[in-house]
mmCIF file of C-alpha atoms in Angstrom:
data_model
loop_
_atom_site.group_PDB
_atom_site.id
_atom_site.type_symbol
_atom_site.label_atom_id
_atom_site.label_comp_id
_atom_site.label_asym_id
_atom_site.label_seq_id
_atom_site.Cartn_x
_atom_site.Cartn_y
_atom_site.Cartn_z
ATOM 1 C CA UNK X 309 -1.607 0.909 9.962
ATOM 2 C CA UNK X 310 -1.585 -0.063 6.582
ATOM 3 C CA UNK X 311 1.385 -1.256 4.858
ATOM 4 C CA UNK X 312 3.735 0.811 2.754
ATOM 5 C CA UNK X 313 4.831 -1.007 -0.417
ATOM 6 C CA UNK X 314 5.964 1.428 -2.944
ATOM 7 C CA UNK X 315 6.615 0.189 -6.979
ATOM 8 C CA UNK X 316 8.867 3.305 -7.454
ATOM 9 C CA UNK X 317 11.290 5.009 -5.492
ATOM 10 C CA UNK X 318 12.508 8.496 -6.723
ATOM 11 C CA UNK X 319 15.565 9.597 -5.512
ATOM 12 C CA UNK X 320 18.657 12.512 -5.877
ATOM 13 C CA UNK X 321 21.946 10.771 -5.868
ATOM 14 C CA UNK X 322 22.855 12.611 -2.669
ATOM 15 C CA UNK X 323 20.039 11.086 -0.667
ATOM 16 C CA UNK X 324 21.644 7.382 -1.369
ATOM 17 C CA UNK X 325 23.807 7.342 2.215
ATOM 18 C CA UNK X 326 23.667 4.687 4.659
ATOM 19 C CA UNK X 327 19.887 5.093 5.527
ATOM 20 C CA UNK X 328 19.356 5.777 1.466
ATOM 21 C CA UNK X 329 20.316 3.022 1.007
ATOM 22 C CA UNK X 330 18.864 0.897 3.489
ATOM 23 C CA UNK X 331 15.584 2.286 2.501
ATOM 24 C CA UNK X 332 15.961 0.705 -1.265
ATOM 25 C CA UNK X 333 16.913 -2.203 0.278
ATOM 26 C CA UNK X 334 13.578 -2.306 2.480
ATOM 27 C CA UNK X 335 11.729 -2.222 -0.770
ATOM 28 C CA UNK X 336 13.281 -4.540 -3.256
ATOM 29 C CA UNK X 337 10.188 -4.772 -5.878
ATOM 30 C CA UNK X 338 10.296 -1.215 -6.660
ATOM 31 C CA UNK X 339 11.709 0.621 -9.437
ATOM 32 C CA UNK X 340 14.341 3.114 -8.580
ATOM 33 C CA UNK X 341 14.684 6.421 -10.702
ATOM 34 C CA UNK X 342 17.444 9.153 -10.707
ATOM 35 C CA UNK X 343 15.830 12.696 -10.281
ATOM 36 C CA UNK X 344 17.518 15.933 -9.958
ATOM 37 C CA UNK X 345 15.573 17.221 -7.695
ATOM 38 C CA UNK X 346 13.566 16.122 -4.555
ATOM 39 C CA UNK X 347 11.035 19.079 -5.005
ATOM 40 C CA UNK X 348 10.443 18.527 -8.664
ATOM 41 C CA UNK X 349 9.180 15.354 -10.317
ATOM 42 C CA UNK X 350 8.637 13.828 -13.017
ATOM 43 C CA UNK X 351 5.210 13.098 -14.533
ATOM 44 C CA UNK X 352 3.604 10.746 -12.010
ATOM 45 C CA UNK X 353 0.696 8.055 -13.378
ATOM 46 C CA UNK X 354 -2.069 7.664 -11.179
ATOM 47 C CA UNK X 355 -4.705 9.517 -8.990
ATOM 48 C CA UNK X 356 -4.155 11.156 -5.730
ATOM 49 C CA UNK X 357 -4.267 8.077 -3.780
ATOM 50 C CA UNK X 358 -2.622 5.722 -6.273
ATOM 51 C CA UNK X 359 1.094 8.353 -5.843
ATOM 52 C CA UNK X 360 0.332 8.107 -1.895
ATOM 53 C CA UNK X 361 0.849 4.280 -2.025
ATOM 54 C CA UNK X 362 3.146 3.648 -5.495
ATOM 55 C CA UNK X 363 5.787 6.195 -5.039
ATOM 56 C CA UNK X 364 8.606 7.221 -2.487
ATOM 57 C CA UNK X 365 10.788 10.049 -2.992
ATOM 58 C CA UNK X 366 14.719 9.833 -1.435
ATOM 59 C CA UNK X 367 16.117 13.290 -0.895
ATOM 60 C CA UNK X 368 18.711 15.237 0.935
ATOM 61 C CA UNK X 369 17.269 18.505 2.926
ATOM 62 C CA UNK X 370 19.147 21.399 2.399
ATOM 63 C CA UNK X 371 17.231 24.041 3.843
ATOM 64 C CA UNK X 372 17.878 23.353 7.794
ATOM 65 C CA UNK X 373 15.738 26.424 9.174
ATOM 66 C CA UNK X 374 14.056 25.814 12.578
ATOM 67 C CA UNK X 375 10.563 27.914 12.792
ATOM 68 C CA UNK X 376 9.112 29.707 15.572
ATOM 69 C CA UNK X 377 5.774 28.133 16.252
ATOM 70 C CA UNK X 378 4.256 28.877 19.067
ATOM 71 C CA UNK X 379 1.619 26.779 19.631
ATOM 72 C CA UNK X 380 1.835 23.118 19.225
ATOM 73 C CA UNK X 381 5.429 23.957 20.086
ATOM 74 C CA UNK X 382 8.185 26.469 20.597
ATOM 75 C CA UNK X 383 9.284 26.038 17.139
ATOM 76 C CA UNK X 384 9.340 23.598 14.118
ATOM 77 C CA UNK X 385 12.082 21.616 13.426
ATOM 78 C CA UNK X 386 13.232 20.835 9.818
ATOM 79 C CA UNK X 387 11.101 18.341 8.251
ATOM 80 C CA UNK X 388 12.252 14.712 8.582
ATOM 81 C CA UNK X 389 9.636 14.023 5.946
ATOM 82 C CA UNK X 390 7.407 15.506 3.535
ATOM 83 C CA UNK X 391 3.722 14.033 2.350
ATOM 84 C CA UNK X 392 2.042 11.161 4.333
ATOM 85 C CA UNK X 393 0.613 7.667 3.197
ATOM 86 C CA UNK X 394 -2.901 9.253 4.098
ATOM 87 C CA UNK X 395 -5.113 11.294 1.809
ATOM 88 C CA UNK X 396 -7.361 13.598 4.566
ATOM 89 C CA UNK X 397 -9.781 16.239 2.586
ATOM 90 C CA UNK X 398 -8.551 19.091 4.936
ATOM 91 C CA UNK X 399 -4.706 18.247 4.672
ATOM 92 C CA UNK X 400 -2.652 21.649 4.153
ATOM 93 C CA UNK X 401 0.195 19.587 3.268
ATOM 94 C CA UNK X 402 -1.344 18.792 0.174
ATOM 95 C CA UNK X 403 -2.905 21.755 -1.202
ATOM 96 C CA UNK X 404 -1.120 23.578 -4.403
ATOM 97 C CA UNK X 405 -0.151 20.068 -5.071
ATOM 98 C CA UNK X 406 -2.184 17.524 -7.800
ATOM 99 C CA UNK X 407 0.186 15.229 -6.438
ATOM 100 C CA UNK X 408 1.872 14.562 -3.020
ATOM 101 C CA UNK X 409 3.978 11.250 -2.242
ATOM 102 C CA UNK X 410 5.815 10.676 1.070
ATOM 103 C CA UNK X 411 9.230 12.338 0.366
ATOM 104 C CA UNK X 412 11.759 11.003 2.862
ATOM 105 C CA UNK X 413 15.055 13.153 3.736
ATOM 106 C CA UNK X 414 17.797 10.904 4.861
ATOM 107 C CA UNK X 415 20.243 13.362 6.350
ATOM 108 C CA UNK X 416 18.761 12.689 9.786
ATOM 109 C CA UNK X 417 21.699 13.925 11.765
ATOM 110 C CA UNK X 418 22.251 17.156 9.685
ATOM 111 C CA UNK X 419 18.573 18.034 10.498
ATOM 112 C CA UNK X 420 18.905 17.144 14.486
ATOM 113 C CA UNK X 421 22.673 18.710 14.174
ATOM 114 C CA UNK X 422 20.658 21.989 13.058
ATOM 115 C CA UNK X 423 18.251 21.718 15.751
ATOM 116 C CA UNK X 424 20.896 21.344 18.137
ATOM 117 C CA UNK X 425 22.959 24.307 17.181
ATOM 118 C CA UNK X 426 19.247 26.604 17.704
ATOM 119 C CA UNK X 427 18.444 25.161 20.711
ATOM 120 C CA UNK X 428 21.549 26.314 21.943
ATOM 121 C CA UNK X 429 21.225 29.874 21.223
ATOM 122 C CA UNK X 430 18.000 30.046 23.393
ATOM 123 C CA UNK X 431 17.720 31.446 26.444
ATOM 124 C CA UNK X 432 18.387 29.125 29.404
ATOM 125 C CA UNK X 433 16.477 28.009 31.726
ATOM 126 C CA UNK X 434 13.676 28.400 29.611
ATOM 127 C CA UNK X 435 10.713 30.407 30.655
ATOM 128 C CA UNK X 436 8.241 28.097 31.153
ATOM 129 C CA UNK X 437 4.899 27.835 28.545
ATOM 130 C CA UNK X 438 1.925 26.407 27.357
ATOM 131 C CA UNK X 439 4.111 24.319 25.311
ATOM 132 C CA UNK X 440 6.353 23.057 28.098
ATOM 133 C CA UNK X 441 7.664 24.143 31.370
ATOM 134 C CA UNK X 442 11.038 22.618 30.940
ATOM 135 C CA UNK X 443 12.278 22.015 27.586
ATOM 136 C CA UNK X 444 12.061 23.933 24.232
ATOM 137 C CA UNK X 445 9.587 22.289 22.104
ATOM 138 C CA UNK X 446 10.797 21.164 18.396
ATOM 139 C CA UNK X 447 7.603 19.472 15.945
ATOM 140 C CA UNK X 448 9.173 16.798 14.163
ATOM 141 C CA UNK X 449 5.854 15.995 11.759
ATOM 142 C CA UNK X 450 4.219 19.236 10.367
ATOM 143 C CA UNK X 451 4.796 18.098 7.045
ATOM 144 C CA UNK X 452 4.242 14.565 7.241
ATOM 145 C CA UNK X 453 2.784 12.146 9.865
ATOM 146 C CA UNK X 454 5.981 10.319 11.735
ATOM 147 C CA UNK X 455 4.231 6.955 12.486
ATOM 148 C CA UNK X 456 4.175 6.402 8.973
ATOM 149 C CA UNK X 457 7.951 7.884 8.453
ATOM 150 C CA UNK X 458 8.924 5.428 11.433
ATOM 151 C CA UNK X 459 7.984 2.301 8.855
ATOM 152 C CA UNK X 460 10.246 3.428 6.117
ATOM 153 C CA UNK X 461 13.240 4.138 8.149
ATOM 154 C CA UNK X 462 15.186 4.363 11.420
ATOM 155 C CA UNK X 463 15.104 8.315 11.044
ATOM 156 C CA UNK X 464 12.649 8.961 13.010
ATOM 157 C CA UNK X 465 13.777 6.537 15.770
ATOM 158 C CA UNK X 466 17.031 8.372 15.620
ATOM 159 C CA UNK X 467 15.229 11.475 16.283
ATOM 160 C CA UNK X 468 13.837 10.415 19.275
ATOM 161 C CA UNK X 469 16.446 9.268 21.371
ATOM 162 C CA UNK X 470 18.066 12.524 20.619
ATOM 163 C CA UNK X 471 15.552 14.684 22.052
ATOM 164 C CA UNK X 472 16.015 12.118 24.970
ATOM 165 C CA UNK X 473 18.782 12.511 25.638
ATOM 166 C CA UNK X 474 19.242 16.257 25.195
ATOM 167 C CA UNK X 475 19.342 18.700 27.946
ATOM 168 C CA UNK X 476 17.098 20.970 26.426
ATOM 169 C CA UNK X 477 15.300 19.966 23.742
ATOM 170 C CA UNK X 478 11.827 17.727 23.433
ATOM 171 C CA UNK X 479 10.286 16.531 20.426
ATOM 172 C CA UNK X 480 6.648 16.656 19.434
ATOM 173 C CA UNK X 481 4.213 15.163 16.862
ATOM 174 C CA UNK X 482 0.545 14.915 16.268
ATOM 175 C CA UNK X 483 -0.316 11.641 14.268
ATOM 176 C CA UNK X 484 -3.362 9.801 12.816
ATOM 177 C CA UNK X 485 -1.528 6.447 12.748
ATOM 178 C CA UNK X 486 -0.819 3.808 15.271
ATOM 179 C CA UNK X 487 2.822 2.060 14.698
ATOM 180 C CA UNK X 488 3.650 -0.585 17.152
ATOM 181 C CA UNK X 489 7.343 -0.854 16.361
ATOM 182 C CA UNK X 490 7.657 3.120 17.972
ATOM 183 C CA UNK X 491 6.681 1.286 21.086
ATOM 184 C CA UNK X 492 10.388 0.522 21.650
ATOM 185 C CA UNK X 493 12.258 3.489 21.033
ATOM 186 C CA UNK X 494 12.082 4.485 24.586
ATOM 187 C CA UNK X 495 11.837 8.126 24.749
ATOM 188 C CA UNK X 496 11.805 8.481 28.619
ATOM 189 C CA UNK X 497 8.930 11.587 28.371
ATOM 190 C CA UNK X 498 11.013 13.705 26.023
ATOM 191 C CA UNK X 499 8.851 13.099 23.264
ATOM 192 C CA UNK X 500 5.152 14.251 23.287
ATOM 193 C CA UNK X 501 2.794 11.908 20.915
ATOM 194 C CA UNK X 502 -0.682 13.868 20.084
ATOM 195 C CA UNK X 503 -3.039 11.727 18.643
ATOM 196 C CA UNK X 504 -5.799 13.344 16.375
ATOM 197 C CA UNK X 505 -8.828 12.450 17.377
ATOM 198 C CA UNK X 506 -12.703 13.371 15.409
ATOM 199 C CA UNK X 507 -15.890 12.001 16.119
ATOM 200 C CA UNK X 508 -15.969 8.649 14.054
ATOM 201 C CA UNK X 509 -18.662 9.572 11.696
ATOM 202 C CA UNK X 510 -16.565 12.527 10.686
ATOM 203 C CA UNK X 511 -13.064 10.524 10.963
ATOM 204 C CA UNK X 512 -14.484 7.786 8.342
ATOM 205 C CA UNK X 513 -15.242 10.451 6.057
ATOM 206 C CA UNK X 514 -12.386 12.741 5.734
ATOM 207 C CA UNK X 515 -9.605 10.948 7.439
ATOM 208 C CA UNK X 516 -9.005 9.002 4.282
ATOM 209 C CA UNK X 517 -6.842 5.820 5.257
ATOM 210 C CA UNK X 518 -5.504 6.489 8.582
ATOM 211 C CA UNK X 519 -6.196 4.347 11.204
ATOM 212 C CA UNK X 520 -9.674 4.241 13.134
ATOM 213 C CA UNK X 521 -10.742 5.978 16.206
ATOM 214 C CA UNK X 522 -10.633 3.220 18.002
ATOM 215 C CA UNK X 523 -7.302 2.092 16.826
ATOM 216 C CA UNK X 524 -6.154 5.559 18.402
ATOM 217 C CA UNK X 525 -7.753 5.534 21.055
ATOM 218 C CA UNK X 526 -6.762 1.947 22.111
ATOM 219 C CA UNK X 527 -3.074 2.733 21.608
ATOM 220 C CA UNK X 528 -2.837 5.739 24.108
ATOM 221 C CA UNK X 529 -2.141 3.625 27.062
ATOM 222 C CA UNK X 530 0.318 1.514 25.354
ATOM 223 C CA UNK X 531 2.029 5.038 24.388
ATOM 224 C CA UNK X 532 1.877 6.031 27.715
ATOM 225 C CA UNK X 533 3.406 2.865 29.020
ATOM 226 C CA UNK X 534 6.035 3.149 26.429
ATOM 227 C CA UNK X 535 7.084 6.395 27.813
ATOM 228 C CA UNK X 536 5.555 8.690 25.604
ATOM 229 C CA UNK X 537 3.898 12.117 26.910
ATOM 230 C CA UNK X 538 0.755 11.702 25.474
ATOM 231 C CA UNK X 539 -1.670 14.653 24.758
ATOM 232 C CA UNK X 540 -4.622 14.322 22.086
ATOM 233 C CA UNK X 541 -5.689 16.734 19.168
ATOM 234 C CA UNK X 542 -9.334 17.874 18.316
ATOM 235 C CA UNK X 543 -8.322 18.775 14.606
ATOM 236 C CA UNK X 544 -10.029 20.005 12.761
ATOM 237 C CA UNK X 545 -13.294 20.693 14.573
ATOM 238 C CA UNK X 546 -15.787 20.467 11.697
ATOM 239 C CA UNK X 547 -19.284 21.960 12.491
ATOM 240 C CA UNK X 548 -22.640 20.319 11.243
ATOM 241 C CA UNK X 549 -25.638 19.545 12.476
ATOM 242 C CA UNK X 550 -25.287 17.517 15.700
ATOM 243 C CA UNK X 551 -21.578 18.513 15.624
ATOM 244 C CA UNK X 552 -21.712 18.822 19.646
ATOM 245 C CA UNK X 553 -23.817 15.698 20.764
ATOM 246 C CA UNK X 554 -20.763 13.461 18.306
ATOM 247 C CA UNK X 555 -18.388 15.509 20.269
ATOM 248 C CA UNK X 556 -19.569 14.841 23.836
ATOM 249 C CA UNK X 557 -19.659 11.156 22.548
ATOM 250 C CA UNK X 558 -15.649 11.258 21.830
ATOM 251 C CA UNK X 559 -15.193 12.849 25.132
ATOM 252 C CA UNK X 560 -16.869 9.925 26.854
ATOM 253 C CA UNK X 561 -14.932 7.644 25.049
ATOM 254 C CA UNK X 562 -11.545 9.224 25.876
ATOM 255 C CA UNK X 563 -12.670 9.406 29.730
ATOM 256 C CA UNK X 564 -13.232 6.141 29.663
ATOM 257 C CA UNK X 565 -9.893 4.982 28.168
ATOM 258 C CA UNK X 566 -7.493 7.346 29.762
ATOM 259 C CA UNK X 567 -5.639 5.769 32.537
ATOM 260 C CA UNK X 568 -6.569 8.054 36.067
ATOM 261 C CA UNK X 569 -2.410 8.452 35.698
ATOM 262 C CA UNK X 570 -2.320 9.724 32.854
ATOM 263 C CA UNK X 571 -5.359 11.754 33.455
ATOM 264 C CA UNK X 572 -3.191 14.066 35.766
ATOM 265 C CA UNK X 573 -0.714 15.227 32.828
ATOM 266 C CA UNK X 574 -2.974 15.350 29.426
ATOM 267 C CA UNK X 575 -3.957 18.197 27.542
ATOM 268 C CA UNK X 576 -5.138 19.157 24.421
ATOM 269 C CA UNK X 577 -4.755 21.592 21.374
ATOM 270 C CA UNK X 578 -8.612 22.541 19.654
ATOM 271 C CA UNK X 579 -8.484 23.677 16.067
ATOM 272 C CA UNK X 580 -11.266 24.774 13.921
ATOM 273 C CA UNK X 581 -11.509 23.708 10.159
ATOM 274 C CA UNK X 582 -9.436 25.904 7.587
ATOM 275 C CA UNK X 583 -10.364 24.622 4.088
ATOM 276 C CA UNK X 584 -9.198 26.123 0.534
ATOM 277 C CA UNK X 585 -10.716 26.276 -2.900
ATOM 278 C CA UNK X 586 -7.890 24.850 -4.894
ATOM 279 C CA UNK X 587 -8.038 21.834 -2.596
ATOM 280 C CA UNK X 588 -12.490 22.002 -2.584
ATOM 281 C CA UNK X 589 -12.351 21.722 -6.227
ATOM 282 C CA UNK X 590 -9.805 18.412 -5.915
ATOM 283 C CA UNK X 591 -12.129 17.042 -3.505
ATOM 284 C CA UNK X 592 -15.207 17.381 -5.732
ATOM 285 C CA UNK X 593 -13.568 14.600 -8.015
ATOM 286 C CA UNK X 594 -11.906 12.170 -4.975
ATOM 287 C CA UNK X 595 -13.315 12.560 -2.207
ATOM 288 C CA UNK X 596 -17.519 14.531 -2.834
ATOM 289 C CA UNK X 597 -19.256 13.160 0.456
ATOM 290 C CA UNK X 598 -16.187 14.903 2.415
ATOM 291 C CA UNK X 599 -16.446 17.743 0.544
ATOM 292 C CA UNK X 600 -20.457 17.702 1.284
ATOM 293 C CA UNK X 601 -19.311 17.889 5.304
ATOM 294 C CA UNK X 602 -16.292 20.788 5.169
ATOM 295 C CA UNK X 603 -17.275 23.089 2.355
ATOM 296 C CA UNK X 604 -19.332 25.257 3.715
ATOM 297 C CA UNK X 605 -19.536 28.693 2.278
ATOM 298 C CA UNK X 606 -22.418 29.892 3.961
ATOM 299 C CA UNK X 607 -21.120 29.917 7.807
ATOM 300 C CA UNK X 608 -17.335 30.562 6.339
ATOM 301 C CA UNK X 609 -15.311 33.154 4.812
ATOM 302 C CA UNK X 610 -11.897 34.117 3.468
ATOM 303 C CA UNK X 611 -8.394 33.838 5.235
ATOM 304 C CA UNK X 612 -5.307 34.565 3.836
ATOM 305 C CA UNK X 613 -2.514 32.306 5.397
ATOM 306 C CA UNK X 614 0.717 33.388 6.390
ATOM 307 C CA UNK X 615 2.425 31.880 4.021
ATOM 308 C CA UNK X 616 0.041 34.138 1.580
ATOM 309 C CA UNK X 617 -2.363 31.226 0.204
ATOM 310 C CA UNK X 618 -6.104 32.380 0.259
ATOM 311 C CA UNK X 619 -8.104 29.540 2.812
ATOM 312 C CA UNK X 620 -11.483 29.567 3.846
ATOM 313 C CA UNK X 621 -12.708 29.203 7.205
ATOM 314 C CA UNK X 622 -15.351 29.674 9.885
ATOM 315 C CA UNK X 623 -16.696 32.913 10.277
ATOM 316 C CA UNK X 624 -15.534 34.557 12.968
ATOM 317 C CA UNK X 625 -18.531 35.242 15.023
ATOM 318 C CA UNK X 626 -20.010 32.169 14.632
ATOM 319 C CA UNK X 627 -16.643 30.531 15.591
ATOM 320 C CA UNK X 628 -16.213 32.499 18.957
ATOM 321 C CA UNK X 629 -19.899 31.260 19.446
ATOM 322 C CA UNK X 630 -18.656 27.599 18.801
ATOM 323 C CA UNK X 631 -15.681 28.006 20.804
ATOM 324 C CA UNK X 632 -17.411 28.926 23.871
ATOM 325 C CA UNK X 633 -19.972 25.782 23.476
ATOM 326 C CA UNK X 634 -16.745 23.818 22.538
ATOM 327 C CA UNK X 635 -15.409 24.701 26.370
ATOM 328 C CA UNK X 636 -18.322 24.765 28.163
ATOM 329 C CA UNK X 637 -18.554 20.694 26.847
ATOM 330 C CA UNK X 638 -15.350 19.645 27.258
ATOM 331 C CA UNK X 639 -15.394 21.393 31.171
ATOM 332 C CA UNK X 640 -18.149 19.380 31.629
ATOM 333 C CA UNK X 641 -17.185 15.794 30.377
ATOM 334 C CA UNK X 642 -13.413 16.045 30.282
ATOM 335 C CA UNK X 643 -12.367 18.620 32.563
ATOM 336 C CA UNK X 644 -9.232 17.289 33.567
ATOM 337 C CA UNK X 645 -7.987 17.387 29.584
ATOM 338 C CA UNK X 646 -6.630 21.133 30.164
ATOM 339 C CA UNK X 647 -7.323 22.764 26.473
ATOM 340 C CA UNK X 648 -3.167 24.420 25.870
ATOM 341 C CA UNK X 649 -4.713 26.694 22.983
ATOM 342 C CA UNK X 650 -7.937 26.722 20.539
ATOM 343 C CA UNK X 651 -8.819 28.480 17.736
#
């Protein structure tokens, strides 16, 4: 994983506690700046990429709402972080914004106090899921990638030895990113690592600055070993010519790198690409071989999230058609990787 070395740091005076602090510290070099307001910046210089790496924002979440989910998990936790050191075409996180640096909220107990006081209220013993059979699921990363969070502060280490050691919560989090220093946090199987995993050819392409395929999928067995409960993440499934014969390719090379333990408890989660204009016309400037691969208007169509934003993706006929083929592969290379949900 590359390095993190910021030359501003952005913060609201009431995101400047202990770990606030700690986190100017880590960075010495860079300039620190008063804002009012996590959520609204100033005037940033620089491209897309050039805010990933330059700038860190310091702010204080106030909005502690856990989310009913569903799939990757039960529900979604309040963000520990916002924006990601990446820059990957499809990213939803960074759509509707010409500019998106890693935003760091250091009230790390308030958030897990909130999740706490909701996990609570739930139903116990839980009825089991696809999700888990035990535990209610909380994401801890939807709007940011933790591996990358877990280099900035102790936040997300905080995070999870509470899910650890709480009765009936478990954390989750899919990542592009290997960071060895997570390798000691000892979660004792009550957090679930998903590493996101494309054919390399695509990866290289869209999956601007993360770490390799092969970084990820060498560091599944250390994960494992470290205690983590490690699933993988097909997303997003991009389809192209020869789409399926790159795919059966990354199957073999997960078979052959999952340990036969481990083998007995993975799974997977399979989702299909969901593009948007706003973010197709961004790409056309930064990023136009990507854009060559996922912008595809003759097999897609229109999609209006639920959060009302109008996305593009697969039509649906075709898709159903590529799901089944999807399946029928993975049953035959990787049957024991038990698909939880695809769409």
């Amino acid at each position: 994983m590359q390095k993190f070395n910021p030359s501003t740091i952005l913060y609201t005076p009431d995101a400047l506690n202990d770990r606030g602090q700690k986190a100017l510290l880590t960075y010495p070099d860079a300039v620190p700046q008063a804002i009012a307001q996590h959520n609204r910046l100033p005037a940033l210089e620089g491209n897309h990429y050039q805010v990933k790496s330059d700038v860190l924002v310091l702010g204080r979440l106030k909005t502690l709402l856990c989310r009913e989910s569903g799939r990757s998990s039960d529900f979604i936790a309040p963000s520990l972080a916002n924006g990601c050191l990446g820059a990957c075409a499809y990213c939803y996180v960074d759509r509707n914004k010409t500019v998106n640096p890693i935003t760091l909220f250091t009230n790390t107990e308030e958030i897990l106090s909130a999740v706490n006081k909701h996990v609570q209220k739930q139903p116990w013993p839980k009825v089991p899921n696809q999700t888990h059979a035990q535990f209610y699921t909380y994401d801890i990363g939807c709007n940011s990638d933790v591996s990358v969070d877990a280099s900035i502060s102790d936040g997300v280490e905080t995070a999870i030895r509470f899910f650890r050691d709480h009765p009936k919560a478990f954390a989750t989090f899919a990542t592009k990113f290997v960071n060895p220093q997570m390798l000691d946090y000892d979660p004792q199987g009550k957090t679930r690592i998903r590493f996101s995993l494309l054919p390399q050819k695509v990866s290289k392409l869209v999956d601007v600055r993360t770490d390799s395929l092969a970084k990820r999928l060498a560091a599944i067995t250390d994960f494992y070993q470290a205690g983590y409960d490690v699933h993988v993440n097909f997303s997003p499934v991009i389809v192209y010519e020869g789409w399926l014969e790159d795919y059966r390719e990354l199957f073999e090379q997960l078979n052959e790198v999952v340990p036969p333990k481990l083998k007995e408890t993975m799974s997977c989660e399979v989702i299909f690409l969901t593009h948007n204009q706003w973010q197709h016309e961004i790409n056309l400037s930064i990023n136009p071989k990507a854009e060559n691969m996922i912008w595809a208007p003759a097999i897609q169509e229109t999609k209006q999230s639920q959060f009302g934003g109008i996305n593009v993706r697969y039509q649906y006929q075709l898709k159903a058609q590529w799901i089944a083929e999807f399946k029928k592969l993975q049953q035959e290379v990787i049957p024991w990787c038990q698909i939880r949900y695809i769409f």
